[in-house]
Each structure stands twice: as structure tokens, then as C-alpha cells.
Amino acid sequence: MQNYFSLFQLPQQFDIDLALLNTNYRVIQTESHPDRFVTATSAKKLSSMQIATTANEAYQTLKNPANRAIYLLKLQNIDAISETNTVLPATFLMQQMEWRETLEDAKQAKDINALNLLLSEMRAETARLQANLVDVFDKKHDLIAATDATRKLIFIDKVCADVSKSIATLEDNL
Amino acid sequence: MAYSDKVLDHYENPRNVGSLDKNDPQVGTGMVGAPACGDVMKLMIKVNDDGIIEDAKFKTYGCGSAIASSSLVTEWLKGKTVDEAYAIKNSAIAEELALPPVKIHCSVLAEDAIKAAVADIKAKQLAAAQAA
């Protein structure tokens, strides 16, 4: 069965060639572009549209590291974002609390420097987690560790997005 | 999506926000998180020598339903025994707050926070009993 990785002729692993992903995505988009099917049968029109939609969904999934990790786990029948699994390492949750508190304080104080500092700290952690994901997914094939790291990455992405949003809001009001 | 009046009330006037001394042997801490929405919840309970929960505080970063769920349980917990607390079900929280299906996981988070806090205080009590 074809999956998102084989669709773009990529190996099914966390560490993928993003340039190749972009290139192969564009090839599929061009081949399935509606303009090429103006005079085609309605069946052909429909199937090209389905290919374009799937390719877009696949691209969005593989491009983003957290989504790619969630998808890799899903292919192994593991639901990383299960709503009934709320247990995470206490130290990690404590760190989340601290980041959230720093974000709240900096937002209230309208302190852009503090927010930028927080963002760079979190980006460093994101890079560390992604390196860890390459290790556990592609080298060790340790799905338990991979699930753990994936869940952490999803959390950090959310806080990162909130920090970026706060920075943007403050800058708009300068 | 519209929040129910009860959710809004807890969201706008959250009860028992804050922390207790985590090093206090009578205080149990429960921390849980939901990766799907990035919510984090910390619940602390203070249990007296009779096993009754005297005080409860929470700190939640998340959506209105997650804040309301944790605020509500801090009210429910006070005066209960730890075993009664452990028996609180997320369905009761969801029903009280009239949570829509997509927000049920917020009540699951609150139930799990209670269980984690109770487990923590029991572990502390056990450690103290063994040390004595």
C-alpha cells in the first residue's frame, strides 16, 4: 500500500531530505494540476483532483517534524496524541509550566526581549528533540522512546506558537 | 463553539488558583498534560491526619474547559477523603460543566490530575511510614 513517504519516493523514516520532498511534491502538483485536465473526461478530472488533494495533505504532514513523527507512529498503529494518555514525565511537565509562566509574565510586562529569549531557548530544545527523534526512529527503532519524544515535540510546538504570537502582537503595538 | 454558563463562570472566576508547598509531607501534587491540545494541569491537595482533603489548588494552562474542569474539581475535593477523591469520574465533571463531546478530554485531564495527586500523597505517606 502506498503511504505518504512512498508517494514522494522518500524512505519511511524521520530524517528525510526536505529539498527532495519539495521537488517531488511540485512534480505531482504540476502533473495533477486542473489546467492539464480541462478537456479530459470527468473521471480523469476527478482522479487528478484526488491526487492533488492527497499530495497536499501528504506534503503538509511530512514537512512538519511533529506531524511527520505522529504519522510515522500512526503507520505503526500508535496514537501519539491519544486523549486518554495524559501521563508525561513530571520534569517535562514542570518545564512546560515554567515556560508557560515565563510567557505569561513576559506578556504582562510587554517584555519582547524576554519573549525572544524564551523562544530561542525553546527552539534549542526543539532541535535537541528532533535530533533525538532521528536517533530513536531511524537508528534504534525504539518506538516507545519515539512516542515519548513526539509527544514532547507537540507540546513544545504549541508553546512556541503561542510565544511567536505574543511577540507578533507586541511588535504590532509598538 | 459556545461555552456553557458554568464553564464561563469558572473560567472568569477560577476558584483556588495557586500552589501549596510541594515539600509539605501533607501535600500531594498531580501533573498531567494533553499533547493533542498542549494543555498542562497541576493539581495540589493538602490532606490532614484524618485523610481528609483540607485544601486544593490548581494551575492550568489550556482552554476554558480545561481551566473550568480543574477549578471545579478543587471545589469538589475539599472535605472529601482521598479515596472519595480517587473515585471522581470525568463523566461527572463533564456533566456538571455541560462539556460538548470535543471537550470531554479536558475532564479526563482533570480526573487524571486527581489520580496523580492522590498517588503522590499516598507515596509520600508510605515513605513516611517506612521511615518511622
Coordinates of C-alpha atoms in Angstrom, one line a residue:
Chain A
M1 CA 0.0 0.0 0.0
Q2 CA 1.2 3.5 -0.8
N3 CA 1.8 5.9 2.0
Y4 CA 2.9 9.5 2.2
F5 CA 6.6 8.6 2.1
S6 CA 6.3 6.3 -0.9
L7 CA 4.2 8.9 -2.7
F8 CA 7.2 11.3 -2.7
Q9 CA 9.7 8.4 -3.1
L10 CA 11.2 9.0 0.3
P11 CA 12.4 6.4 2.7
Q12 CA 10.0 5.8 5.6
Q13 CA 12.0 7.4 8.4
F14 CA 12.1 10.6 10.4
D15 CA 15.2 12.1 8.8
I16 CA 14.1 13.0 5.3
D17 CA 15.5 15.1 2.6
L18 CA 13.3 18.2 2.7
A19 CA 14.6 19.5 -0.7
L20 CA 13.7 16.3 -2.3
L21 CA 10.3 16.4 -0.6
N22 CA 9.7 19.9 -2.1
T23 CA 10.8 18.8 -5.6
N24 CA 8.7 15.7 -5.7
Y25 CA 5.7 17.5 -4.3
R26 CA 5.9 20.1 -7.1
V27 CA 6.2 17.4 -9.7
I28 CA 3.0 15.8 -8.5
Q29 CA 1.2 19.1 -8.2
T30 CA 2.2 20.0 -11.8
E31 CA 1.2 16.6 -13.1
S32 CA -2.2 16.8 -11.4
H33 CA -2.9 20.5 -12.0
P34 CA -6.5 21.1 -13.1
D35 CA -5.4 23.1 -16.1
R36 CA -4.0 20.0 -17.7
F37 CA -7.3 18.2 -17.4
V38 CA -9.6 20.9 -18.9
T39 CA -10.5 18.7 -21.9
A40 CA -10.2 15.3 -20.0
T41 CA -13.1 13.0 -19.1
S42 CA -14.8 13.8 -15.8
A43 CA -13.4 10.6 -14.4
K44 CA -9.8 11.8 -15.2
K45 CA -10.7 15.2 -13.7
L46 CA -11.8 13.7 -10.5
S47 CA -8.9 11.3 -10.1
S48 CA -6.3 14.1 -10.8
M49 CA -8.1 16.3 -8.2
Q50 CA -7.9 13.4 -5.7
I51 CA -4.2 13.0 -6.4
A52 CA -3.6 16.8 -5.9
T53 CA -5.6 16.8 -2.6
T54 CA -3.7 13.7 -1.2
A55 CA -0.3 15.1 -2.3
N56 CA -1.1 18.4 -0.5
E57 CA -2.2 16.6 2.7
A58 CA 0.9 14.3 2.5
Y59 CA 3.2 17.3 2.0
Q60 CA 1.8 19.2 5.0
T61 CA 2.2 16.1 7.1
L62 CA 5.8 15.3 6.1
K63 CA 7.1 18.9 6.0
N64 CA 6.3 19.5 9.7
P65 CA 8.6 17.4 12.0
A66 CA 5.9 16.9 14.7
N67 CA 3.3 15.8 12.1
R68 CA 5.8 13.6 10.4
A69 CA 6.6 11.9 13.7
I70 CA 2.9 11.5 14.5
Y71 CA 2.4 10.0 11.0
L72 CA 5.3 7.6 11.4
L73 CA 3.8 6.3 14.6
K74 CA 0.4 6.0 13.1
L75 CA 1.9 3.8 10.4
Q76 CA 2.9 1.5 13.3
N77 CA -0.6 1.8 14.8
I78 CA 0.5 4.0 17.6
D79 CA -1.7 7.0 18.5
A80 CA 0.8 9.6 19.9
I81 CA -1.9 12.2 20.7
S82 CA -4.4 9.8 22.4
E83 CA -6.6 11.8 24.6
T84 CA -6.7 9.1 27.3
N85 CA -2.9 9.2 27.8
T86 CA -2.1 12.2 29.9
V87 CA 0.9 10.8 31.7
L88 CA 4.1 12.5 30.8
P89 CA 7.4 12.7 32.8
A90 CA 7.0 15.1 35.7
T91 CA 10.2 17.0 34.9
F92 CA 8.9 17.6 31.4
L93 CA 5.5 18.9 32.6
M94 CA 7.3 21.1 35.2
Q95 CA 9.3 22.6 32.4
Q96 CA 6.1 23.2 30.4
M97 CA 4.7 25.0 33.4
E98 CA 7.8 27.2 33.8
W99 CA 7.8 28.1 30.1
R100 CA 4.1 29.0 30.3
E101 CA 4.7 31.1 33.4
T102 CA 7.6 32.9 31.8
L103 CA 5.4 33.5 28.8
E104 CA 2.6 34.9 30.9
D105 CA 4.9 37.2 32.9
A106 CA 6.7 38.5 29.8
K107 CA 3.4 39.1 28.1
Q108 CA 2.1 41.1 31.0
A109 CA 5.3 43.1 31.3
K110 CA 5.3 43.6 27.5
D111 CA 8.9 42.4 27.6
I112 CA 9.8 41.4 24.0
N113 CA 13.4 40.6 25.0
A114 CA 12.3 38.1 27.5
L115 CA 9.9 36.5 24.9
N116 CA 12.7 36.3 22.3
L117 CA 15.0 34.7 24.9
L118 CA 12.3 32.2 25.7
L119 CA 11.7 31.4 22.0
S120 CA 15.4 30.8 21.4
E121 CA 15.6 28.5 24.5
M122 CA 12.6 26.6 23.2
R123 CA 14.0 26.4 19.6
A124 CA 17.2 24.9 21.1
E125 CA 15.1 22.3 22.9
T126 CA 13.1 21.6 19.7
A127 CA 16.4 21.0 17.8
R128 CA 17.6 18.7 20.5
L129 CA 14.3 16.7 20.4
Q130 CA 14.4 16.4 16.6
A131 CA 18.0 15.0 16.8
N132 CA 16.7 12.6 19.4
L133 CA 13.8 11.6 17.1
V134 CA 16.3 10.8 14.3
D135 CA 18.2 8.6 16.8
V136 CA 15.2 6.7 18.2
F137 CA 13.2 6.4 15.0
D138 CA 15.9 5.7 12.4
K139 CA 18.8 4.2 14.3
K140 CA 17.4 2.5 17.3
H141 CA 13.9 1.8 16.1
D142 CA 12.7 2.3 19.6
L143 CA 9.0 3.2 19.2
I144 CA 8.4 3.8 22.9
A145 CA 11.1 6.4 23.1
A146 CA 9.9 7.8 19.8
T147 CA 6.4 8.2 21.1
D148 CA 7.7 9.9 24.2
A149 CA 9.8 12.4 22.2
T150 CA 7.0 13.0 19.7
R151 CA 4.6 13.9 22.5
K152 CA 7.1 16.3 23.9
L153 CA 7.7 17.9 20.5
I154 CA 3.9 18.5 20.0
F155 CA 3.8 20.3 23.4
I156 CA 6.8 22.5 22.6
D157 CA 5.4 23.4 19.2
K158 CA 2.3 24.7 20.9
V159 CA 4.1 26.8 23.4
C160 CA 6.5 28.1 20.6
A161 CA 3.5 29.1 18.5
D162 CA 2.0 31.0 21.5
V163 CA 5.3 32.7 22.2
S164 CA 5.6 33.7 18.5
K165 CA 2.1 35.0 18.5
S166 CA 2.8 37.1 21.6
I167 CA 5.9 38.6 20.1
A168 CA 4.0 39.5 16.9
T169 CA 1.2 41.1 18.9
L170 CA 3.7 43.2 20.9
E171 CA 5.6 44.2 17.8
D172 CA 2.3 45.3 16.1
N173 CA 1.6 47.6 19.1
L174 CA 5.0 49.2 19.2
Chain B
M1 CA -18.4 26.8 19.9
A2 CA -20.3 28.2 22.9
Y3 CA -19.2 27.6 26.4
S4 CA -21.8 26.7 29.0
D5 CA -22.6 29.3 31.7
K6 CA -20.9 27.1 34.3
V7 CA -17.7 26.9 32.2
L8 CA -17.7 30.6 31.7
D9 CA -18.2 31.2 35.4
H10 CA -15.2 29.0 36.4
Y11 CA -13.2 30.5 33.6
E12 CA -13.8 34.1 34.5
N13 CA -13.7 33.5 38.3
P14 CA -11.5 30.4 38.7
R15 CA -11.6 29.0 42.3
N16 CA -8.5 28.0 44.2
V17 CA -5.8 29.1 41.7
G18 CA -2.3 28.8 43.0
S19 CA 0.1 26.4 44.7
L20 CA 0.7 24.7 48.0
D21 CA 4.1 23.8 49.5
K22 CA 5.1 20.8 47.5
N23 CA 7.6 19.8 50.1
D24 CA 4.9 19.6 52.8
P25 CA 4.5 15.9 53.7
Q26 CA 0.7 16.5 53.7
V27 CA 0.7 17.9 50.2
G28 CA 0.2 15.7 47.1
T29 CA 0.9 17.1 43.6
G30 CA -0.5 15.8 40.3
M31 CA 0.7 17.0 37.0
V32 CA -0.7 15.9 33.7
G33 CA -0.7 17.1 30.1
A34 CA -2.7 16.6 26.9
P35 CA -0.4 16.5 23.8
A36 CA -3.3 16.9 21.5
C37 CA -4.1 20.4 22.7
G38 CA -0.9 21.2 24.6
D39 CA -2.8 21.7 27.9
V40 CA -0.9 21.3 31.2
M41 CA -2.6 20.9 34.6
K42 CA -1.1 21.0 38.1
L43 CA -3.3 20.0 41.0
M44 CA -2.2 20.1 44.6
I45 CA -4.1 18.7 47.6
K46 CA -3.4 19.0 51.3
V47 CA -4.5 16.0 53.3
N48 CA -4.8 16.1 57.1
D49 CA -4.1 13.3 59.5
D50 CA -7.7 12.0 59.2
G51 CA -7.2 11.5 55.5
I52 CA -9.5 14.4 54.6
I53 CA -8.6 16.9 51.9
E54 CA -8.4 20.3 53.6
D55 CA -7.2 22.4 50.7
A56 CA -6.8 22.1 47.0
K57 CA -5.1 24.4 44.5
F58 CA -4.6 24.3 40.8
K59 CA -2.8 25.9 37.9
T60 CA -3.8 25.1 34.4
Y61 CA -2.6 26.4 31.1
G62 CA -5.1 25.5 28.5
C63 CA -8.5 26.2 27.1
G64 CA -11.5 27.4 29.0
S65 CA -12.9 23.9 29.5
A66 CA -9.6 22.7 31.0
I67 CA -9.5 25.6 33.4
A68 CA -13.1 25.2 34.4
S69 CA -12.6 21.4 34.9
S70 CA -9.7 21.9 37.2
S71 CA -11.4 24.8 39.0
L72 CA -14.5 22.7 39.6
V73 CA -12.6 19.7 41.0
T74 CA -10.7 21.9 43.5
E75 CA -14.2 22.8 44.9
W76 CA -15.3 19.2 44.9
L77 CA -12.2 17.9 46.5
K78 CA -12.3 19.9 49.7
G79 CA -13.8 17.9 52.6
K80 CA -13.5 14.6 50.7
T81 CA -11.4 11.7 51.8
V82 CA -8.6 10.7 49.3
D83 CA -10.4 7.6 48.4
E84 CA -13.6 9.6 47.6
A85 CA -11.4 11.9 45.5
Y86 CA -9.9 9.0 43.7
A87 CA -13.4 7.8 42.7
I88 CA -14.3 11.1 41.0
K89 CA -15.1 10.3 37.3
N90 CA -14.5 12.6 34.4
S91 CA -18.1 11.9 33.3
A92 CA -19.3 13.7 36.4
I93 CA -17.1 16.7 35.7
A94 CA -18.2 16.8 32.0
E95 CA -21.9 16.6 33.1
E96 CA -21.7 19.3 35.7
L97 CA -20.0 21.7 33.2
A98 CA -22.1 20.5 30.2
L99 CA -19.0 20.0 28.2
P100 CA -19.5 19.2 24.5
P101 CA -18.0 15.9 23.1
V102 CA -14.9 17.7 21.7
K103 CA -14.1 19.0 25.2
I104 CA -14.5 15.7 27.1
H105 CA -10.8 15.2 27.1
C106 CA -10.5 18.3 29.4
S107 CA -12.5 16.5 32.1
V108 CA -10.3 13.4 31.5
L109 CA -7.3 15.6 32.2
A110 CA -8.8 16.8 35.5
E111 CA -9.7 13.2 36.6
D112 CA -6.1 12.1 35.8
A113 CA -4.7 15.1 37.7
I114 CA -6.7 14.0 40.8
K115 CA -5.5 10.4 40.5
A116 CA -1.9 11.6 40.1
A117 CA -2.2 13.9 43.2
V118 CA -3.7 11.1 45.2
A119 CA -0.9 8.7 44.1
D120 CA 1.7 11.3 45.1
I121 CA 0.3 11.8 48.6
K122 CA -0.1 8.0 49.1
A123 CA 3.6 7.5 48.0
K124 CA 4.6 10.3 50.5
Q125 CA 2.6 8.7 53.3
L126 CA 4.1 5.3 52.6
A127 CA 7.6 6.7 52.5
A128 CA 7.0 8.5 55.9
A129 CA 5.5 5.3 57.4
Q130 CA 8.6 3.3 56.3
A131 CA 10.9 5.9 57.6
A132 CA 9.2 5.9 61.0

